[in-house]
PDB file of C-alpha atoms in Angstrom:
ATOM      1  CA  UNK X   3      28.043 -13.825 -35.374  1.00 64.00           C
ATOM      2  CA  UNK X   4      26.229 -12.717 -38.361  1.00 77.00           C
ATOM      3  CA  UNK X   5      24.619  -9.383 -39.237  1.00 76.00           C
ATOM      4  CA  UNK X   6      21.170 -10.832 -38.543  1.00 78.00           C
ATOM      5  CA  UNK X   7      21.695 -12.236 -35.505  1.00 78.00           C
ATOM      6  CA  UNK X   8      23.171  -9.869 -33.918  1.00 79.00           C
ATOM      7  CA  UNK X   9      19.636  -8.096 -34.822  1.00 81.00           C
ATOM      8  CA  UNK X  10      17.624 -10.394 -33.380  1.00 82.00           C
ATOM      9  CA  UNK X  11      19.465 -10.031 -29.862  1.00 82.00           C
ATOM     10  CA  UNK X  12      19.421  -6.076 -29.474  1.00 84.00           C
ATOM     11  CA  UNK X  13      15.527  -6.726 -30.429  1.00 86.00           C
ATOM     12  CA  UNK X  14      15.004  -8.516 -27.464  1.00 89.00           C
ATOM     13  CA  UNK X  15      15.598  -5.604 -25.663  1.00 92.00           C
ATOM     14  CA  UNK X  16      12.306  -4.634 -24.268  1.00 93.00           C
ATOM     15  CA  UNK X  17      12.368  -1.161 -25.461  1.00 94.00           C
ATOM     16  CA  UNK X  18      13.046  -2.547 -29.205  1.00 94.00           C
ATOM     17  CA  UNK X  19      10.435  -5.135 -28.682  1.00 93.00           C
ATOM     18  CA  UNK X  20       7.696  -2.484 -28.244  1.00 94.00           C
ATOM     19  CA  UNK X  21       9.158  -0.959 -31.328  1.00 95.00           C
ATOM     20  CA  UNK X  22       9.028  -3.920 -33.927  1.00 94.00           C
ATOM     21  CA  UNK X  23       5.331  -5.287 -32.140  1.00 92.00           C
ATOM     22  CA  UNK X  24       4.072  -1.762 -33.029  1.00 94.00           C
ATOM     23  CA  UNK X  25       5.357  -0.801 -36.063  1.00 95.00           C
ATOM     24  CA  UNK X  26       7.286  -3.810 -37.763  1.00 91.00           C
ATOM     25  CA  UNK X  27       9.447  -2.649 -40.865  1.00 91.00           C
ATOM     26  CA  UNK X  28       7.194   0.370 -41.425  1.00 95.00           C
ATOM     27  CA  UNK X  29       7.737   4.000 -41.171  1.00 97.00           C
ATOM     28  CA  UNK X  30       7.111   5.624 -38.224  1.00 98.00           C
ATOM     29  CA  UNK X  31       8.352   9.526 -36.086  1.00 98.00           C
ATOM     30  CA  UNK X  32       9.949   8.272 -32.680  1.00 99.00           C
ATOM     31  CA  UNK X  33      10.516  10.861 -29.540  1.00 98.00           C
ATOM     32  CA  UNK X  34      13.527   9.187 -27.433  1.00 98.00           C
ATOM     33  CA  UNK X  35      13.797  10.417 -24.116  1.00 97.00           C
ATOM     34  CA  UNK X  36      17.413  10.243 -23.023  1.00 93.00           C
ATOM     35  CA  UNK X  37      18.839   9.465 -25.871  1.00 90.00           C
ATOM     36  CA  UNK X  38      22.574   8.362 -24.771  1.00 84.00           C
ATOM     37  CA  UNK X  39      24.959   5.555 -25.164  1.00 86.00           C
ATOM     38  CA  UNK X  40      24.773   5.556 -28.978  1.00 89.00           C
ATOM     39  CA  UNK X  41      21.099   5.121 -28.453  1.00 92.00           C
ATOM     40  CA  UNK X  42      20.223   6.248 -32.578  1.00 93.00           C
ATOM     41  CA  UNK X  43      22.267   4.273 -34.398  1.00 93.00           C
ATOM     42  CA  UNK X  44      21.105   1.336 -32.027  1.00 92.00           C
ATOM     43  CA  UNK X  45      17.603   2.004 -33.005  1.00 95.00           C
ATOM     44  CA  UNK X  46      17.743   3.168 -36.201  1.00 95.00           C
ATOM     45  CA  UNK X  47      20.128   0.139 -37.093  1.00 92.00           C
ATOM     46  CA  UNK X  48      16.825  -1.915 -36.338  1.00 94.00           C
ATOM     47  CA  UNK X  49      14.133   0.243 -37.659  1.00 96.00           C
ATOM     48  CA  UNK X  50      15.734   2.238 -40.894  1.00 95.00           C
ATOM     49  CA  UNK X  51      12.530   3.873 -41.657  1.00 96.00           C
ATOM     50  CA  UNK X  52      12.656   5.742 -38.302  1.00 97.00           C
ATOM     51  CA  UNK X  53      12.424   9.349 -37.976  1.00 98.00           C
ATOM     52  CA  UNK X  54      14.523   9.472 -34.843  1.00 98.00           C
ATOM     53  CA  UNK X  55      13.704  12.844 -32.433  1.00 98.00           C
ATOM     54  CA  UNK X  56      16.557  12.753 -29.425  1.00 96.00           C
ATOM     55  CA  UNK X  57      15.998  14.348 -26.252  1.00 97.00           C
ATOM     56  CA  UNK X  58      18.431  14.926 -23.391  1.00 95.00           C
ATOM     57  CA  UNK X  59      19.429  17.014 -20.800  1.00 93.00           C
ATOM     58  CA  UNK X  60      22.825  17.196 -21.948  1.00 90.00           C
ATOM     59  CA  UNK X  61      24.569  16.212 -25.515  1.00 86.00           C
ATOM     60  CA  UNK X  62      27.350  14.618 -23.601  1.00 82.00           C
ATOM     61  CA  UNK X  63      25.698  11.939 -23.214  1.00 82.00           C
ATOM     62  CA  UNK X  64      28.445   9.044 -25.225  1.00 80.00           C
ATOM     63  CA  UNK X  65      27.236  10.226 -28.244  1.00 87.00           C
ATOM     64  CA  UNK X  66      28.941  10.828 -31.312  1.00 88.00           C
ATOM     65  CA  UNK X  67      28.447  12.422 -34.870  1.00 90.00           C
ATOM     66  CA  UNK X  68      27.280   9.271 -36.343  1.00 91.00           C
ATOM     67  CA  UNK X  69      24.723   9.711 -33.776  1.00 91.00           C
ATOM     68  CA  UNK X  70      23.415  12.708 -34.464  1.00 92.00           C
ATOM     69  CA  UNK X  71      23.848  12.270 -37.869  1.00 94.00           C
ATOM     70  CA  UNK X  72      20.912   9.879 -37.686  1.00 94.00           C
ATOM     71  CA  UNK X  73      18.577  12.019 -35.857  1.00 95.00           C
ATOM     72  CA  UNK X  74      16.129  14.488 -37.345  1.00 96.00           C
ATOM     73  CA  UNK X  75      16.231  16.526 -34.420  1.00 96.00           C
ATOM     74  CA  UNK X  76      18.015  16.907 -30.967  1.00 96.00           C
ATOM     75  CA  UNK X  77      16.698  18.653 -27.694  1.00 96.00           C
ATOM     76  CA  UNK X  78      18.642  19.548 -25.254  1.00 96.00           C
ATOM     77  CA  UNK X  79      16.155  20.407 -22.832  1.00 95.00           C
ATOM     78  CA  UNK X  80      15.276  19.837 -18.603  1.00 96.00           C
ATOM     79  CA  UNK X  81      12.458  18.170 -18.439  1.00 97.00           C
ATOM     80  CA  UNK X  82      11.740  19.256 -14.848  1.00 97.00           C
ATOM     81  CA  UNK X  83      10.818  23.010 -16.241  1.00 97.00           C
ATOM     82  CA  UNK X  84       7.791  21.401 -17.933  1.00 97.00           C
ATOM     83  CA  UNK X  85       8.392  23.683 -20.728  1.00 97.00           C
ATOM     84  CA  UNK X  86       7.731  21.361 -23.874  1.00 97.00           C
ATOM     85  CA  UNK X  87       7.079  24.251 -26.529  1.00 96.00           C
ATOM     86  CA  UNK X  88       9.963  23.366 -28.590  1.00 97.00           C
ATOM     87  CA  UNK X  89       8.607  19.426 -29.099  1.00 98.00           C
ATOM     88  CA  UNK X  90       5.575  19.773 -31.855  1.00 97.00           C
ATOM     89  CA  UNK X  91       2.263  18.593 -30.810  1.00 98.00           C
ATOM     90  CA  UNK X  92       0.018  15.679 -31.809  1.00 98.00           C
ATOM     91  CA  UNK X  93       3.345  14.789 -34.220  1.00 98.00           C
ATOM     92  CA  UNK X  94       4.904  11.693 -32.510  1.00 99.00           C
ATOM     93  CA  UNK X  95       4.125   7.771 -33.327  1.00 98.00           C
ATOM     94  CA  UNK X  96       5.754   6.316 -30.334  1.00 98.00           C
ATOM     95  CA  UNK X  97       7.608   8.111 -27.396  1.00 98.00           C
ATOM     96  CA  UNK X  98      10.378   6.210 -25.401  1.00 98.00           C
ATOM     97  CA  UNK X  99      10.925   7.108 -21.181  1.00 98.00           C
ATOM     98  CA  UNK X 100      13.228   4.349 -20.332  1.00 98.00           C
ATOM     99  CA  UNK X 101      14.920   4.756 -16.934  1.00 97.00           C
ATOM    100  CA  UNK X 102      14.490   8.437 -17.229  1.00 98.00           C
ATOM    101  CA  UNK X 103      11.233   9.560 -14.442  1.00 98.00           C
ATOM    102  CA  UNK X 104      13.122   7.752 -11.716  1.00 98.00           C
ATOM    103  CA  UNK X 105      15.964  10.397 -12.201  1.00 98.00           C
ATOM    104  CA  UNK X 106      13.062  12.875 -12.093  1.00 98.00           C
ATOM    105  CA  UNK X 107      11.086  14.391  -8.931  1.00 97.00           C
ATOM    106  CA  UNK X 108       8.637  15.273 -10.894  1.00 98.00           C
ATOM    107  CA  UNK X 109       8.656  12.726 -13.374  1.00 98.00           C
ATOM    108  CA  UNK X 110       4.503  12.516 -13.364  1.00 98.00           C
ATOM    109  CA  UNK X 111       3.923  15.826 -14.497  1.00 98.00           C
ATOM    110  CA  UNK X 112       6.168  15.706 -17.422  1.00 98.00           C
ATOM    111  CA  UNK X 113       4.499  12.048 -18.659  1.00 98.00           C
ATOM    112  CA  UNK X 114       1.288  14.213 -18.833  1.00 98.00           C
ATOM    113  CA  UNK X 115       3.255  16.811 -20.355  1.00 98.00           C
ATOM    114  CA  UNK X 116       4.357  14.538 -22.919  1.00 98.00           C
ATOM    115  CA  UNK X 117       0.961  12.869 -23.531  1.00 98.00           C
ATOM    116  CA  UNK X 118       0.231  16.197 -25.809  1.00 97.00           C
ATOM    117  CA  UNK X 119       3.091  15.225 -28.298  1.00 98.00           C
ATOM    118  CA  UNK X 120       1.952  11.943 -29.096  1.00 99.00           C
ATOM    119  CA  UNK X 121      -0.834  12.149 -32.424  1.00 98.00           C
ATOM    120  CA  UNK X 122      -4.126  10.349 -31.851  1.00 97.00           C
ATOM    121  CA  UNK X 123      -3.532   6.577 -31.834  1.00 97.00           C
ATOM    122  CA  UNK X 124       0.255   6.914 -30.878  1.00 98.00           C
ATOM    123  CA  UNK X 125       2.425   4.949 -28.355  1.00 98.00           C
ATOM    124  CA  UNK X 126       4.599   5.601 -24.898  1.00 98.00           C
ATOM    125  CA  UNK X 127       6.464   3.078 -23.208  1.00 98.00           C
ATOM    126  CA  UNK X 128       7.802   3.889 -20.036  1.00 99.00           C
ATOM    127  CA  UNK X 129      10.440   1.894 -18.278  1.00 98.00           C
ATOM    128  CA  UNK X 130      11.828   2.289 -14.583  1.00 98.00           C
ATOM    129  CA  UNK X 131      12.612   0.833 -11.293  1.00 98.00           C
ATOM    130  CA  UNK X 132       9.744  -0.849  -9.558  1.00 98.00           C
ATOM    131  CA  UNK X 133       9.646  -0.935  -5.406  1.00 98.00           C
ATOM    132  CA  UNK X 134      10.755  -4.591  -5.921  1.00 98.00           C
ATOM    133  CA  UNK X 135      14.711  -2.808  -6.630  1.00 98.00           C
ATOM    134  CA  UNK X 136      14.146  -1.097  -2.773  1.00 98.00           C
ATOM    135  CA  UNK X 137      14.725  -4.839  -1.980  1.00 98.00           C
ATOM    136  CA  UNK X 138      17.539  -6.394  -4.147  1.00 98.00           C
ATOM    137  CA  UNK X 139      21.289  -6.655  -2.977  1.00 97.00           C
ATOM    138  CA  UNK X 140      23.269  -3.265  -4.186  1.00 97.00           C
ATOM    139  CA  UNK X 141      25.434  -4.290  -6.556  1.00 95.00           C
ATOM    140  CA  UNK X 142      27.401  -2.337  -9.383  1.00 93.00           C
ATOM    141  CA  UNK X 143      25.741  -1.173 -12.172  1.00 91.00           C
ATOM    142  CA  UNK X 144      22.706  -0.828 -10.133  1.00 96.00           C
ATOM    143  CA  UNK X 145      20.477  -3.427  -8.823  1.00 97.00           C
ATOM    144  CA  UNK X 146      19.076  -1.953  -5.817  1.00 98.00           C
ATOM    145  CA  UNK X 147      17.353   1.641  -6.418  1.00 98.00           C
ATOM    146  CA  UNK X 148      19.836   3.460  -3.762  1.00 97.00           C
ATOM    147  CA  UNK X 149      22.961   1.932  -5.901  1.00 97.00           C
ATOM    148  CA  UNK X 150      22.149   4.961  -8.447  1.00 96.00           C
ATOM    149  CA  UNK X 151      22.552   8.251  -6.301  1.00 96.00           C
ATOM    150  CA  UNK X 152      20.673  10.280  -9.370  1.00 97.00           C
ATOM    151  CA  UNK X 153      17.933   8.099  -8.454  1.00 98.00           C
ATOM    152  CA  UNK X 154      15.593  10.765  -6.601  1.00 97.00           C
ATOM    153  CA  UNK X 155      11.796   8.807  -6.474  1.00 98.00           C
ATOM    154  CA  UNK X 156       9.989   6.073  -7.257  1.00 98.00           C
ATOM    155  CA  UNK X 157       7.131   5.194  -9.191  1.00 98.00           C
ATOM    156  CA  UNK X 158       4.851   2.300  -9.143  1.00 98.00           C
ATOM    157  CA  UNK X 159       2.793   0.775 -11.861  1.00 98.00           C
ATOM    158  CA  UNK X 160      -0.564   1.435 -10.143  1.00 98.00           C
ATOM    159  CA  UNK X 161       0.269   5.585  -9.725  1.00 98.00           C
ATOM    160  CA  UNK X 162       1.287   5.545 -13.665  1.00 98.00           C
ATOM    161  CA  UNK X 163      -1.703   3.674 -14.888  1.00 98.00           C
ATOM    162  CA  UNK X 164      -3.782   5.940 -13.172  1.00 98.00           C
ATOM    163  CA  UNK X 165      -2.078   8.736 -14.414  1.00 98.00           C
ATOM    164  CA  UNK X 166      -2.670   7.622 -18.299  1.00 98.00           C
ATOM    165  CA  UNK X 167      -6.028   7.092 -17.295  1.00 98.00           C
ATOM    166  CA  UNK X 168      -6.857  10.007 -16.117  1.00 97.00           C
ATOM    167  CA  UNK X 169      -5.464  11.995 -19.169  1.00 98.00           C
ATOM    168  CA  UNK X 170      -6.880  10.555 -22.229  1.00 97.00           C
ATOM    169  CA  UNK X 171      -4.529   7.376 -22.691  1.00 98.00           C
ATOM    170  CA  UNK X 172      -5.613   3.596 -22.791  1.00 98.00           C
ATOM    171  CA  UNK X 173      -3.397   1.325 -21.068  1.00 98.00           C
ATOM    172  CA  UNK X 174      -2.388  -1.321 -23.579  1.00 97.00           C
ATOM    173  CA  UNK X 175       0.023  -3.330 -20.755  1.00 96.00           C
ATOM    174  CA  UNK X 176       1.998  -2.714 -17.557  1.00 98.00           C
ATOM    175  CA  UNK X 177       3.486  -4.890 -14.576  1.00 97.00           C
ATOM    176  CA  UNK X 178       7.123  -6.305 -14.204  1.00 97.00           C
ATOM    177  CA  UNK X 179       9.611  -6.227 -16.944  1.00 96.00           C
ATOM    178  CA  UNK X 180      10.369  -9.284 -17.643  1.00 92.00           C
ATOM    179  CA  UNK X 181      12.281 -10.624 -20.935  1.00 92.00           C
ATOM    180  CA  UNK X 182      12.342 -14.700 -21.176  1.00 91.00           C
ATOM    181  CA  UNK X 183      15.116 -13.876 -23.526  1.00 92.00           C
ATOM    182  CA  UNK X 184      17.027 -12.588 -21.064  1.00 93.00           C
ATOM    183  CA  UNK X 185      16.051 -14.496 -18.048  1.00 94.00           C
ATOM    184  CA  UNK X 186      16.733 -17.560 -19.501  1.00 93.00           C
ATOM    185  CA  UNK X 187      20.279 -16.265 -21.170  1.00 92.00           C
ATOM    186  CA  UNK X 188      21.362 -14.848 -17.324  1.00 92.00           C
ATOM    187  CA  UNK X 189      23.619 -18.235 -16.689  1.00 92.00           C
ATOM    188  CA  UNK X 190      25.005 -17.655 -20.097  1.00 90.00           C
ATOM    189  CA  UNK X 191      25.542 -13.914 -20.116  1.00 89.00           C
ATOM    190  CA  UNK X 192      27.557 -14.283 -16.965  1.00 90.00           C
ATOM    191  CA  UNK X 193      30.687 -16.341 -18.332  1.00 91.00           C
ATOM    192  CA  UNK X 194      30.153 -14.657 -22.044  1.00 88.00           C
ATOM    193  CA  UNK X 195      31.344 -11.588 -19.929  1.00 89.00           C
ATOM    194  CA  UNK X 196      34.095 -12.408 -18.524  1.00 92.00           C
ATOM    195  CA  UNK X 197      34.978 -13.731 -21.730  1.00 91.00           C
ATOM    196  CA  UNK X 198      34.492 -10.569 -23.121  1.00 88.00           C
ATOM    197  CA  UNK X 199      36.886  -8.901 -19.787  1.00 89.00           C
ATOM    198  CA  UNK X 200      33.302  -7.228 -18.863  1.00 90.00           C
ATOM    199  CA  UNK X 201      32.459  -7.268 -15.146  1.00 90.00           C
ATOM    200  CA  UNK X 202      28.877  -8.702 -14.618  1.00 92.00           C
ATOM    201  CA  UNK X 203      26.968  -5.812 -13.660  1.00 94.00           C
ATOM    202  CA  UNK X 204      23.712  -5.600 -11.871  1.00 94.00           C
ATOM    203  CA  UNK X 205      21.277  -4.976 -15.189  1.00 93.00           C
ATOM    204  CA  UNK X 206      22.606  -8.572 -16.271  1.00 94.00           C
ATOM    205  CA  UNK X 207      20.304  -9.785 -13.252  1.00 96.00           C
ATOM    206  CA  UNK X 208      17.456  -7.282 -14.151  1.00 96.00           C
ATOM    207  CA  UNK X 209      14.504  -9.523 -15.679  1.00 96.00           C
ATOM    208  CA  UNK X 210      15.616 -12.511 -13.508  1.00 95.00           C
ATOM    209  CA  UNK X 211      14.934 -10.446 -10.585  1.00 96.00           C
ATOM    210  CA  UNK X 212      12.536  -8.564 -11.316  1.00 97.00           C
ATOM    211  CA  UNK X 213      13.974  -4.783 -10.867  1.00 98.00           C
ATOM    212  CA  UNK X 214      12.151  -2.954 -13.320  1.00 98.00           C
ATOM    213  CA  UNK X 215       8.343  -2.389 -14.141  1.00 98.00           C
ATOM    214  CA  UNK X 216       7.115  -0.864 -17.280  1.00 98.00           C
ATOM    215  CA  UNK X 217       3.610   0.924 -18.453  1.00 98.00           C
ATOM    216  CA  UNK X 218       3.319   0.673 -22.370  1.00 98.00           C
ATOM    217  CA  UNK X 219      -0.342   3.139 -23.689  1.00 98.00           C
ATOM    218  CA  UNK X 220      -1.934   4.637 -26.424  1.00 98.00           C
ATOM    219  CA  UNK X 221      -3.053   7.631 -26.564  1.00 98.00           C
ATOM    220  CA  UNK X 222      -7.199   7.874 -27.412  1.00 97.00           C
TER     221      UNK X 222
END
């Protein structure tokens, strides 16, 4: 598989998708929340001319010094103190929440929180698990909400877009994640799995089924 293709797959990653439809090939400061799993040399692999800002509760999240290396600055902060005076204000381009508020029980008051850090014109997307994951089949690697015991509340498209509302945001689009990409690759990823010795985990199923809903703004 060549260099370029291999591109074009990790873009379809809804997160990445946001990133490229905003911003393309140019420059732009990025604020990932929960910044794990090799998470900056993902990114920066497809954006180059990201400054890359990590935040997490913990370093020790499967990281490594490449990782870091890549980053212009890391935070290792709780976000449930809603103390954000380290993070500079009116500075970022685009912030990322993936899968992060639904760990969270307060995971509304530190979106607001975060609105502030985001310059005039900037982006958020926030990813997490919509009430349709109260009604999957549990399965490993989580495809019910309760398969996750971090999980700790749930959030709903209609609370969040009232919440950017409210506080000086436009909502740009929000519903159901849902990647064609990936829907229509689910019979495909299944066997390419077990090819690879993988176990088919429950995010293969995730746009398919519907498990996640997103809220992507800009702030006015």
């Amino acid at each position: 598989m060549t260099e370029s293709v291999k591109r074009w797959l990790r873009r379809q990653n809804p997160k990445f998708n946001f990133l490229h439809h905003s911003f393309g090939n140019n420059s732009f400061r990025l604020l990932d929340i929960g910044t794990g799993n090799h998470s900056a040399t993902k990114t920066v692999s497809l954006f180059p001319a990201c400054e890359y800002h990590g935040l997490d509760i913990s370093r020790d999240y499967n990281n490594d010094a490449e990782d870091f290396g890549l980053m212009k600055a890391f935070y290792e902060m709780d976000l449930t103190r809603l103390d954000f005076s380290r993070l500079p204000d009116d500075y970022f381009d685009a912030i990322l929440v993936v899968h992060v508020i639904e760990h969270l029980h307060n995971g509304d008051e530190v979106l607001k929180g975060l609105i502030s850090k985001l310059r005039k014109g900037g982006s958020m997307y926030v990813e997490y698990p919509g009430p349709r994951s109260k009604k999957l089949p549990s399965m490993k690697g989580t495809l019910n909400f309760h398969d996750d015991s971090t999980h700790v509340r749930l959030y709903t498209v209609k609370e969040l877009t009232a919440l950017f509302s409210g506080n000086g945001c436009t909502v740009r689009s929000a519903g159901t994640r849902r990647s064609w990409f990936y829907t229509l690759a689910t019979p495909f990823r299944i066997p390419l799995r077990w090819a690879r010795g993988k176990e088919v985990t429950g995010n293969v199923f995730w746009d398919l089924l519907g498990f996640a809903e997103y809220v992507w703004i800009r702030k006015n």
